[in-house]
Amino acid sequence: MKTLTLLLDKQLKPVFLRIAYGLRHAIQTGKLTANEPLPSARKLAEQLGTNRHTIMAAYQELIAQGWVESIERKGYRVAQSLPIEESNHSLSYHPLVEKAFNWDINTDISESSLDKPAHKYRYNFAGGSPDVSLFPFKDFKSYMNESLSRPNFDDLNYGNNAGNNNFIHQVKTYLRRVRSITDKEIIAVNGSQEAIYLIARLLLKSGDKVAVESLGYQPAWNAFKTTGADLVPIQQHDNGIDIKQLEKVFSTTDIKLLYLTPLHQYPTTVTLPIHERMAIYQLATKYNVAILEDDYDHEFHYDCQPLIPLAAEDPLGLVIYLSTFSKIMFPGGRIGFIAVDKALVPAIMRYRSVMNHKPNVLMQDAIGRWMQDGGFERHLRRMSKRYHQRRDHLIQLLNMYKAQGIALDYDLPAGGMSLWLDIKSHAHELEQVCHENDIYLAAEHHFHLDPTKDENRYVRLGYAGLSSDALTAGLHSLFTLLKEVQSRGY
Ligand SMILES: Cc1ncc(COP(=O)(O)O)c(C=O)c1O
């Protein structure tokens, strides 16, 4: 017989009624279901530290009300058909039943307006969705099996919180080789979002100012806002953040942190030229601003080798670099990492222990083995090739629609998983109609910090998660809807 945890109201007397109410509440809230056996009076009395007669009286009360039945030689069980609550008067005065609790909830972060997740739409043009169906689950299973066959007991226990040693070693080696990041410490995190929240908690206080790209990543903004910090938007030009405006803001406002997606700007996908990245670093040193560099999908870079991030040349150690396995593997894996100057590590670990000791150690261990064996980079090469083909297919289709007279423009994204498409007008309306027709798409208004800057002409088209056939069919539906929306002019 399972142990019952009852909600008992100490104010309620006599005791048998208190227990009867606790049992009834367990039935009403689904903890006990129709026909479920109940503990014997003796067992429940032992559990609750009372005597058998009190329990029998409680059961009798509930039998009288129709919540419980007594079956000969089998004992008590929850009634097969439960009474309608309104017909029961004897216990309904209890305050918990009469009114709902009034939650006073902080409303400092923006709500999502989606009624279902993007991947549930027939065509999902969400910008950051990888094609999870192409993940080599069979290969990866062997690394998971190894992790379970030869568990690392240091990891399985509390402590060792920065991450699995081999995972950290593999990430460091990889970053040194492909990103030229040589002098940072690695901390494993549950995806970049946790890292952004962690860094926000660590560095920001109420009233601090965070400079962000004026078009950007709302989940990061939300994390900053939870600390009470204010966001300062910096305008963008064709290649990313506007350095002149950044300098003006740095020189006139006390900025604590700059959050940046320089390699593939989110959401426009453009790459900030190297001399501008260097200029930003100079400004950050001059005005003593820390930089949070979010490198979320730079593994997928098609037209040249992946570029070197700001974190690679950071003699002052002011750049905190983030990356994630969400795009390379799948977002549900929840593994990412922070590459940070060693001076910050103890403070980050202290803050992390407040919310979460460490990410899932089996996943870290398996990824470490996968990286060590070369499987990770093989997968990366395969996926880069596939996403590159999808990007090119998308471009072909867009050019075809353009040739048919649809007004559209775009800059060829050098990498990543999405394209920033200028459809000239009705972006918001197109998004709405697409959602109604089972197509997921995000228009520019989702990405503006200042809503008055919305020109209602750009949409973010994710292509990585769609096969060539799905891209062809999805775009056909999308442009049919666009023509309708624009001709109706609403
Ligand atoms: C700009 C940016 N940062 C970070 C992430 C990744 O988040 P996570 O690692 O929490 O899945 C994304 C994913 O969409 C993103 O677009």
Coordinates of C-alpha atoms and ligand atoms in Angstrom, one line a residue:
M1 CA 0.0 0.0 0.0
K2 CA 1.5 3.3 -1.0
T3 CA 2.1 6.1 1.6
L4 CA -0.4 8.8 1.4
T5 CA 0.6 12.4 1.7
L6 CA -2.5 14.3 2.9
L7 CA -3.0 18.0 3.2
L8 CA -4.2 18.4 6.8
D9 CA -5.6 21.6 8.1
K10 CA -4.5 21.8 11.8
Q11 CA -7.2 24.3 12.6
L12 CA -9.9 21.9 11.6
K13 CA -11.4 19.9 14.6
P14 CA -12.3 17.2 15.4
V15 CA -9.3 15.2 14.1
F16 CA -11.4 12.6 12.2
L17 CA -12.9 15.5 10.2
R18 CA -9.5 16.9 9.5
I19 CA -8.4 13.5 8.1
A20 CA -11.6 13.1 6.2
Y21 CA -11.1 16.4 4.6
G22 CA -7.5 15.6 3.8
L23 CA -8.6 12.4 2.1
R24 CA -11.4 14.1 0.2
H25 CA -9.0 16.8 -1.0
A26 CA -6.6 14.0 -2.3
I27 CA -9.5 12.5 -4.2
Q28 CA -10.7 15.9 -5.6
T29 CA -7.2 16.9 -6.8
G30 CA -6.6 13.5 -8.5
K31 CA -3.9 12.2 -6.0
L32 CA -6.4 9.3 -5.4
T33 CA -8.4 8.1 -8.3
A34 CA -11.8 6.3 -8.5
N35 CA -11.7 2.7 -7.3
E36 CA -8.2 3.0 -5.9
P37 CA -7.6 0.9 -2.7
L38 CA -7.0 3.0 0.5
P39 CA -4.8 2.1 3.4
S40 CA -6.3 0.0 6.2
A41 CA -7.4 2.0 9.2
R42 CA -4.5 0.5 11.2
K43 CA -1.9 1.5 8.5
L44 CA -3.1 5.0 8.0
A45 CA -3.4 5.5 11.8
E46 CA 0.3 4.5 12.1
Q47 CA 1.3 6.8 9.3
L48 CA -0.6 9.8 10.8
G49 CA 0.3 9.0 14.4
T50 CA -3.3 8.7 15.5
N51 CA -5.5 5.8 16.5
R52 CA -7.4 3.3 14.4
H53 CA -10.8 4.5 15.6
T54 CA -10.2 8.1 14.4
I55 CA -9.4 6.8 10.9
M56 CA -12.4 4.5 10.9
A57 CA -14.6 7.6 11.8
A58 CA -13.0 9.6 9.0
Y59 CA -13.7 6.7 6.5
Q60 CA -17.3 6.5 7.8
E61 CA -17.7 10.2 7.2
L62 CA -16.5 9.8 3.6
I63 CA -18.6 6.7 3.1
A64 CA -21.6 8.7 4.2
Q65 CA -20.8 11.4 1.7
G66 CA -20.2 8.9 -1.1
W67 CA -16.4 9.5 -1.6
V68 CA -15.3 6.1 -0.2
E69 CA -16.7 2.6 -0.2
S70 CA -16.1 -0.3 2.2
I71 CA -15.8 -3.7 0.5
E72 CA -16.1 -6.7 2.6
R73 CA -12.8 -8.5 3.2
K74 CA -11.1 -6.1 0.8
G75 CA -11.1 -2.9 2.9
Y76 CA -11.7 0.7 1.9
R77 CA -11.4 2.1 -1.6
V78 CA -12.2 5.4 -3.3
A79 CA -15.8 5.2 -4.6
Q80 CA -16.3 4.0 -8.2
S81 CA -18.5 7.0 -9.1
L82 CA -17.6 10.1 -7.2
P83 CA -20.3 12.4 -5.8
I84 CA -20.9 15.8 -7.4
E85 CA -19.1 18.3 -5.3
E86 CA -21.9 20.8 -5.0
S87 CA -24.2 18.2 -3.3
N88 CA -21.7 18.0 -0.4
H89 CA -22.2 20.5 2.3
S90 CA -20.5 19.1 5.4
L91 CA -16.9 20.0 4.5
S92 CA -17.3 22.7 1.8
Y93 CA -16.7 25.6 4.2
H94 CA -12.9 24.9 4.0
P95 CA -11.2 28.1 2.8
L96 CA -9.0 26.3 0.3
V97 CA -12.1 25.1 -1.6
E98 CA -13.8 28.5 -1.6
K99 CA -11.4 30.8 -3.3
A100 CA -8.5 30.6 -5.7
F101 CA -5.1 31.9 -4.6
N102 CA -4.3 35.3 -5.9
W103 CA -0.8 35.1 -7.4
D104 CA 1.1 38.4 -7.6
I105 CA 3.4 37.7 -10.6
N106 CA 6.3 39.8 -12.0
T107 CA 5.4 40.9 -15.5
D108 CA 8.8 42.3 -16.5
I109 CA 9.4 39.9 -19.4
S110 CA 7.6 39.7 -22.8
E111 CA 5.1 36.9 -23.4
S112 CA 5.3 34.5 -26.3
S113 CA 2.2 34.8 -28.5
L114 CA 2.5 31.4 -30.1
D115 CA -0.4 29.0 -29.5
K116 CA 1.7 26.0 -30.5
P117 CA 5.5 25.3 -30.8
A118 CA 7.0 26.3 -34.2
H119 CA 7.9 22.7 -35.0
K120 CA 4.3 21.6 -34.9
Y121 CA 3.4 23.7 -37.9
R122 CA 3.3 22.0 -41.3
Y123 CA 6.1 24.2 -42.6
N124 CA 8.4 25.5 -40.0
F125 CA 10.4 28.6 -41.1
A126 CA 11.6 29.3 -37.6
G127 CA 15.1 30.8 -37.8
G128 CA 16.8 28.6 -35.3
S129 CA 15.3 25.1 -35.9
P130 CA 17.8 22.5 -36.9
D131 CA 16.7 19.4 -38.7
V132 CA 16.7 17.1 -35.7
S133 CA 15.6 14.1 -37.8
L134 CA 19.1 14.1 -39.4
F135 CA 20.9 13.7 -36.1
P136 CA 22.9 10.4 -36.0
F137 CA 21.1 8.9 -33.1
K138 CA 22.4 5.4 -33.7
D139 CA 26.1 6.6 -33.5
F140 CA 25.4 8.8 -30.5
K141 CA 23.7 5.9 -28.7
S142 CA 27.0 4.1 -28.5
Y143 CA 28.6 7.0 -26.7
M144 CA 25.7 7.2 -24.3
N145 CA 26.0 3.5 -23.7
E146 CA 29.7 3.9 -22.9
S147 CA 28.8 6.7 -20.5
L148 CA 26.4 4.4 -18.7
S149 CA 28.8 1.4 -18.8
R150 CA 31.7 3.3 -17.4
P151 CA 30.1 6.0 -15.3
N152 CA 32.3 8.7 -13.9
F153 CA 31.5 8.7 -10.2
D154 CA 33.0 12.2 -9.6
D155 CA 30.4 13.5 -12.1
L156 CA 27.5 11.5 -10.7
N157 CA 27.9 13.1 -7.3
Y158 CA 27.5 16.7 -6.3
G159 CA 30.6 18.8 -7.1
N160 CA 32.8 18.9 -10.2
N161 CA 30.3 21.6 -11.3
A162 CA 32.2 23.3 -14.1
G163 CA 31.6 20.2 -16.3
N164 CA 32.8 16.7 -17.2
N165 CA 36.6 16.9 -17.6
N166 CA 36.7 15.3 -21.0
F167 CA 33.8 17.4 -22.3
I168 CA 35.7 20.5 -21.2
H169 CA 39.0 19.3 -22.6
Q170 CA 37.3 18.5 -26.0
V171 CA 35.5 21.8 -26.2
K172 CA 38.8 23.7 -25.3
T173 CA 40.7 21.7 -28.0
Y174 CA 37.9 22.4 -30.6
L175 CA 37.8 26.1 -29.7
R176 CA 41.5 26.5 -30.0
R177 CA 41.6 24.8 -33.4
V178 CA 38.5 26.3 -35.1
R179 CA 38.0 29.6 -33.2
S180 CA 41.5 30.5 -32.1
I181 CA 40.2 30.9 -28.5
T182 CA 43.2 29.9 -26.4
D183 CA 43.1 31.5 -23.0
K184 CA 39.6 30.9 -21.6
E185 CA 38.2 28.5 -19.2
I186 CA 35.1 26.4 -20.1
I187 CA 32.0 26.0 -18.1
A188 CA 29.3 23.6 -19.3
V189 CA 25.8 25.0 -19.2
N190 CA 22.2 23.9 -19.9
G191 CA 22.2 25.8 -23.2
S192 CA 23.1 29.4 -23.9
Q193 CA 19.9 30.7 -22.4
E194 CA 21.0 29.5 -18.9
A195 CA 24.4 31.1 -19.6
I196 CA 22.8 34.4 -20.5
Y197 CA 20.7 34.4 -17.4
L198 CA 23.6 33.4 -15.2
I199 CA 25.8 36.2 -16.6
A200 CA 23.0 38.7 -16.2
R201 CA 22.6 37.7 -12.6
L202 CA 26.3 37.9 -12.0
L203 CA 27.0 41.2 -13.6
L204 CA 23.8 43.3 -13.5
K205 CA 22.0 45.2 -10.8
S206 CA 18.7 47.1 -11.0
G207 CA 19.3 50.3 -13.1
D208 CA 22.4 49.0 -14.8
K209 CA 22.5 49.6 -18.6
V210 CA 23.0 46.9 -21.2
A211 CA 23.7 47.9 -24.8
V212 CA 22.0 45.6 -27.3
E213 CA 21.6 45.4 -31.1
S214 CA 18.4 47.2 -31.9
L215 CA 17.2 44.1 -33.7
G216 CA 18.0 41.2 -31.6
Y217 CA 17.3 38.2 -29.5
Q218 CA 14.4 38.7 -27.1
P219 CA 15.1 35.8 -24.8
A220 CA 18.4 37.4 -23.9
W221 CA 16.8 40.8 -23.4
N222 CA 14.3 39.1 -21.1
A223 CA 17.1 37.6 -19.0
F224 CA 18.7 41.0 -18.6
K225 CA 15.4 42.6 -17.7
T226 CA 14.8 40.1 -14.8
T227 CA 17.7 41.9 -13.0
G228 CA 16.0 45.3 -13.3
A229 CA 18.7 46.4 -15.9
D230 CA 17.7 48.8 -18.7
L231 CA 18.3 48.0 -22.3
V232 CA 19.9 50.5 -24.6
P233 CA 19.3 49.8 -28.3
I234 CA 22.2 50.5 -30.7
Q235 CA 21.1 51.0 -34.3
Q236 CA 22.4 48.7 -37.0
H237 CA 23.8 49.2 -40.5
D238 CA 24.0 46.7 -43.4
N239 CA 26.7 44.7 -41.6
G240 CA 25.6 44.7 -38.1
I241 CA 25.9 47.1 -35.1
D242 CA 26.7 50.8 -35.9
I243 CA 30.0 51.5 -34.4
K244 CA 29.6 55.3 -34.5
Q245 CA 26.4 55.1 -32.5
L246 CA 27.9 52.6 -30.1
E247 CA 30.8 55.0 -29.4
K248 CA 28.3 57.8 -28.8
V249 CA 26.3 55.7 -26.4
F250 CA 29.5 54.4 -24.6
S251 CA 30.7 58.0 -24.2
T252 CA 27.5 59.4 -22.8
T253 CA 25.9 56.5 -20.9
D254 CA 27.4 54.3 -18.2
I255 CA 27.0 50.9 -20.1
K256 CA 27.9 47.8 -18.1
L257 CA 27.5 45.1 -20.7
L258 CA 27.3 44.8 -24.5
Y259 CA 25.4 41.8 -25.8
L260 CA 26.4 41.0 -29.3
T261 CA 25.9 38.4 -32.1
P262 CA 28.7 39.6 -34.3
L263 CA 29.4 36.5 -36.5
H264 CA 25.8 35.9 -37.7
Q265 CA 23.8 38.8 -36.4
Y266 CA 20.5 37.7 -34.9
P267 CA 18.1 38.1 -36.7
T268 CA 19.5 39.7 -39.9
T269 CA 22.3 37.0 -40.3
V270 CA 24.9 39.6 -41.4
T271 CA 28.6 39.3 -40.4
L272 CA 30.3 42.3 -38.7
P273 CA 33.6 42.9 -40.6
I274 CA 36.8 42.1 -38.8
H275 CA 37.9 45.8 -38.5
E276 CA 34.6 46.7 -36.9
R277 CA 34.8 43.8 -34.5
M278 CA 38.3 45.1 -33.5
A279 CA 36.9 48.6 -33.2
I280 CA 34.2 47.3 -30.8
Y281 CA 36.9 45.7 -28.7
Q282 CA 38.9 48.9 -28.5
L283 CA 35.7 50.8 -27.4
A284 CA 35.0 48.2 -24.8
T285 CA 38.5 48.5 -23.3
K286 CA 38.3 52.3 -23.4
Y287 CA 34.9 52.6 -21.7
N288 CA 35.3 49.5 -19.5
V289 CA 32.3 47.6 -20.9
A290 CA 32.1 43.8 -20.7
I291 CA 31.1 42.0 -23.9
L292 CA 28.8 39.0 -24.0
E293 CA 29.5 37.4 -27.4
D294 CA 26.7 34.9 -28.4
D295 CA 28.0 32.6 -31.1
Y296 CA 24.9 30.5 -31.5
D297 CA 25.1 29.0 -35.0
H298 CA 28.5 29.9 -36.4
E299 CA 29.5 26.3 -37.0
F300 CA 27.4 26.5 -40.1
H301 CA 29.4 28.9 -42.3
Y302 CA 29.4 28.2 -46.1
D303 CA 31.3 30.7 -48.1
C304 CA 34.6 30.7 -46.2
Q305 CA 36.1 29.2 -43.1
P306 CA 34.3 30.2 -39.8
L307 CA 35.4 33.6 -38.6
I308 CA 37.4 34.4 -35.5
P309 CA 35.2 35.7 -32.7
L310 CA 36.0 38.7 -30.5
A311 CA 36.9 36.3 -27.7
A312 CA 39.9 35.0 -29.7
E313 CA 41.8 38.3 -29.2
D314 CA 40.9 39.4 -25.7
P315 CA 44.0 40.4 -23.8
L316 CA 41.9 42.0 -21.0
G317 CA 39.6 39.0 -20.7
L318 CA 36.5 41.2 -21.0
V319 CA 34.7 39.0 -23.5
I320 CA 32.4 36.2 -22.3
Y321 CA 31.9 33.8 -25.2
L322 CA 28.8 31.6 -25.4
S323 CA 28.0 28.7 -27.7
T324 CA 25.5 25.9 -27.8
F325 CA 25.0 22.4 -29.0
S326 CA 21.3 23.2 -29.6
K327 CA 21.8 23.9 -33.3
I328 CA 24.4 21.2 -33.9
M329 CA 22.5 18.5 -32.1
F330 CA 19.0 19.3 -30.9
P331 CA 17.6 22.1 -28.6
G332 CA 16.2 19.5 -26.2
G333 CA 19.8 18.3 -25.4
R334 CA 20.2 21.5 -23.4
I335 CA 24.0 21.6 -23.5
G336 CA 26.1 24.6 -24.2
F337 CA 29.2 26.3 -22.8
I338 CA 30.7 29.5 -21.6
A339 CA 34.3 30.4 -22.5
V340 CA 35.4 33.0 -19.9
D341 CA 38.5 34.5 -18.3
K342 CA 39.6 32.4 -15.4
A343 CA 39.1 35.4 -13.0
L344 CA 35.4 35.0 -13.4
V345 CA 35.1 31.3 -12.9
P346 CA 34.6 31.1 -9.1
A347 CA 31.9 33.8 -9.2
I348 CA 30.1 32.1 -12.0
M349 CA 30.2 28.8 -10.2
R350 CA 28.9 30.4 -7.0
Y351 CA 25.9 31.9 -8.9
R352 CA 25.3 28.7 -10.8
S353 CA 25.0 26.7 -7.6
V354 CA 22.1 28.9 -6.6
M355 CA 20.0 27.8 -9.6
N356 CA 21.5 24.5 -10.8
H357 CA 24.6 22.5 -9.9
K358 CA 25.5 21.4 -13.4
P359 CA 24.1 20.2 -16.7
N360 CA 23.2 16.5 -17.2
V361 CA 26.5 14.7 -16.7
L362 CA 25.7 11.7 -19.0
M363 CA 25.0 14.0 -21.9
Q364 CA 28.2 15.9 -21.3
D365 CA 30.2 12.7 -21.0
A366 CA 28.6 11.3 -24.2
I367 CA 29.3 14.5 -26.1
G368 CA 32.9 14.5 -24.9
R369 CA 33.4 10.9 -26.2
W370 CA 31.7 11.8 -29.5
M371 CA 34.0 14.8 -30.0
Q372 CA 37.1 12.8 -29.0
D373 CA 36.2 10.1 -31.6
G374 CA 35.7 12.7 -34.4
G375 CA 32.0 11.9 -34.7
F376 CA 31.0 15.4 -33.8
E377 CA 33.0 17.0 -36.6
R378 CA 31.9 14.4 -39.1
H379 CA 28.3 15.3 -38.2
L380 CA 29.1 19.0 -38.5
R381 CA 30.5 18.6 -41.9
R382 CA 27.5 16.5 -43.0
M383 CA 25.0 19.1 -41.7
S384 CA 26.9 22.1 -43.0
K385 CA 26.8 20.5 -46.5
R386 CA 23.1 19.8 -46.1
Y387 CA 22.2 23.3 -44.8
H388 CA 24.4 24.8 -47.5
Q389 CA 22.4 22.9 -50.1
R390 CA 19.2 24.1 -48.5
R391 CA 20.3 27.7 -48.4
D392 CA 21.2 27.5 -52.1
H393 CA 17.9 25.9 -52.9
L394 CA 16.1 28.6 -51.0
I395 CA 18.0 31.2 -53.0
Q396 CA 17.0 29.6 -56.3
L397 CA 13.4 29.6 -55.3
L398 CA 13.5 33.2 -54.1
N399 CA 15.1 34.2 -57.4
M400 CA 12.4 32.4 -59.3
Y401 CA 9.6 34.3 -57.3
K402 CA 11.5 37.5 -57.8
A403 CA 11.6 36.9 -61.6
Q404 CA 7.9 36.3 -61.5
G405 CA 7.5 39.9 -60.3
I406 CA 7.2 39.5 -56.5
A407 CA 9.0 42.4 -54.8
L408 CA 11.6 40.9 -52.6
D409 CA 15.2 41.4 -51.6
Y410 CA 17.8 39.7 -49.4
D411 CA 21.5 39.6 -48.6
L412 CA 23.0 36.2 -49.2
P413 CA 23.6 34.8 -45.7
A414 CA 27.2 33.5 -45.5
G415 CA 26.2 30.9 -43.1
G416 CA 23.7 30.1 -40.3
M417 CA 20.2 28.6 -40.7
S418 CA 18.0 31.5 -41.8
L419 CA 17.6 34.4 -44.2
W420 CA 16.4 37.9 -43.5
L421 CA 13.9 38.5 -46.3
D422 CA 12.6 42.0 -47.3
I423 CA 9.1 41.6 -48.7
K424 CA 8.6 45.4 -48.8
S425 CA 5.3 45.5 -47.0
H426 CA 2.7 43.5 -45.0
A427 CA 5.2 41.4 -43.1
H428 CA 3.0 41.2 -39.9
E429 CA -0.1 40.4 -41.9
L430 CA 1.8 37.7 -43.8
E431 CA 2.9 36.2 -40.5
Q432 CA -0.7 36.1 -39.2
V433 CA -2.1 34.5 -42.4
C434 CA 0.8 32.0 -42.4
H435 CA 0.0 30.9 -38.9
E436 CA -3.6 30.5 -39.8
N437 CA -2.5 28.3 -42.7
D438 CA -0.2 26.1 -40.6
I439 CA 3.1 27.8 -41.6
Y440 CA 5.4 29.2 -39.0
L441 CA 7.2 32.4 -39.8
A442 CA 8.3 35.4 -37.7
A443 CA 8.0 39.0 -38.9
E444 CA 10.4 41.7 -38.0
H445 CA 8.2 43.1 -35.1
H446 CA 9.4 40.2 -32.9
F447 CA 13.0 41.4 -33.1
H448 CA 12.8 45.1 -32.5
L449 CA 13.6 46.5 -29.1
D450 CA 11.9 49.7 -30.1
P451 CA 8.5 48.7 -31.7
T452 CA 8.2 52.1 -33.4
K453 CA 11.1 51.0 -35.7
D454 CA 9.0 48.3 -37.2
E455 CA 8.9 48.9 -41.0
N456 CA 6.6 45.9 -41.5
R457 CA 8.7 44.6 -44.4
Y458 CA 11.1 41.9 -43.1
V459 CA 10.5 38.3 -42.2
R460 CA 13.0 35.8 -40.9
L461 CA 13.0 32.6 -43.0
G462 CA 14.6 29.6 -41.4
Y463 CA 15.6 27.0 -44.0
A464 CA 17.8 24.5 -42.1
G465 CA 14.9 22.4 -40.7
L466 CA 13.2 22.0 -44.1
S467 CA 14.0 19.4 -46.8
S468 CA 14.2 20.7 -50.4
D469 CA 10.7 19.4 -51.1
A470 CA 9.3 21.0 -48.0
L471 CA 11.1 24.3 -48.9
T472 CA 9.6 24.3 -52.3
A473 CA 6.1 23.5 -51.1
G474 CA 6.3 25.8 -48.1
L475 CA 7.5 28.7 -50.1
H476 CA 4.8 28.1 -52.8
S477 CA 2.1 28.4 -50.0
L478 CA 3.9 31.3 -48.4
F479 CA 4.1 33.4 -51.6
T480 CA 0.5 32.5 -52.6
L481 CA -0.5 33.9 -49.2
L482 CA 1.7 37.0 -49.7
K483 CA 0.1 37.8 -53.0
E484 CA -3.3 37.5 -51.5
V485 CA -2.4 39.7 -48.5
Q486 CA -0.7 42.3 -50.6
S487 CA -3.5 42.4 -53.2
R488 CA -6.1 42.8 -50.5
G489 CA -3.9 45.5 -49.1
Y490 CA -4.9 44.9 -45.5
Ligands
LIG1 C1 20.8 34.4 -30.5 C2 20.6 33.0 -29.9 N1 21.3 32.8 -28.8 C3 21.2 31.6 -28.2 C4 20.4 30.6 -28.7 C5 20.4 29.2 -28.2 O1 19.8 28.9 -27.1 P1 20.0 27.6 -26.3 O2 21.4 27.1 -26.3 O3 19.5 28.0 -25.0 O4 19.1 26.6 -27.0 C6 19.6 30.9 -29.8 C7 18.7 29.9 -30.3 O5 17.7 30.1 -31.0 C8 19.7 32.1 -30.4 O6 19.1 32.4 -31.5

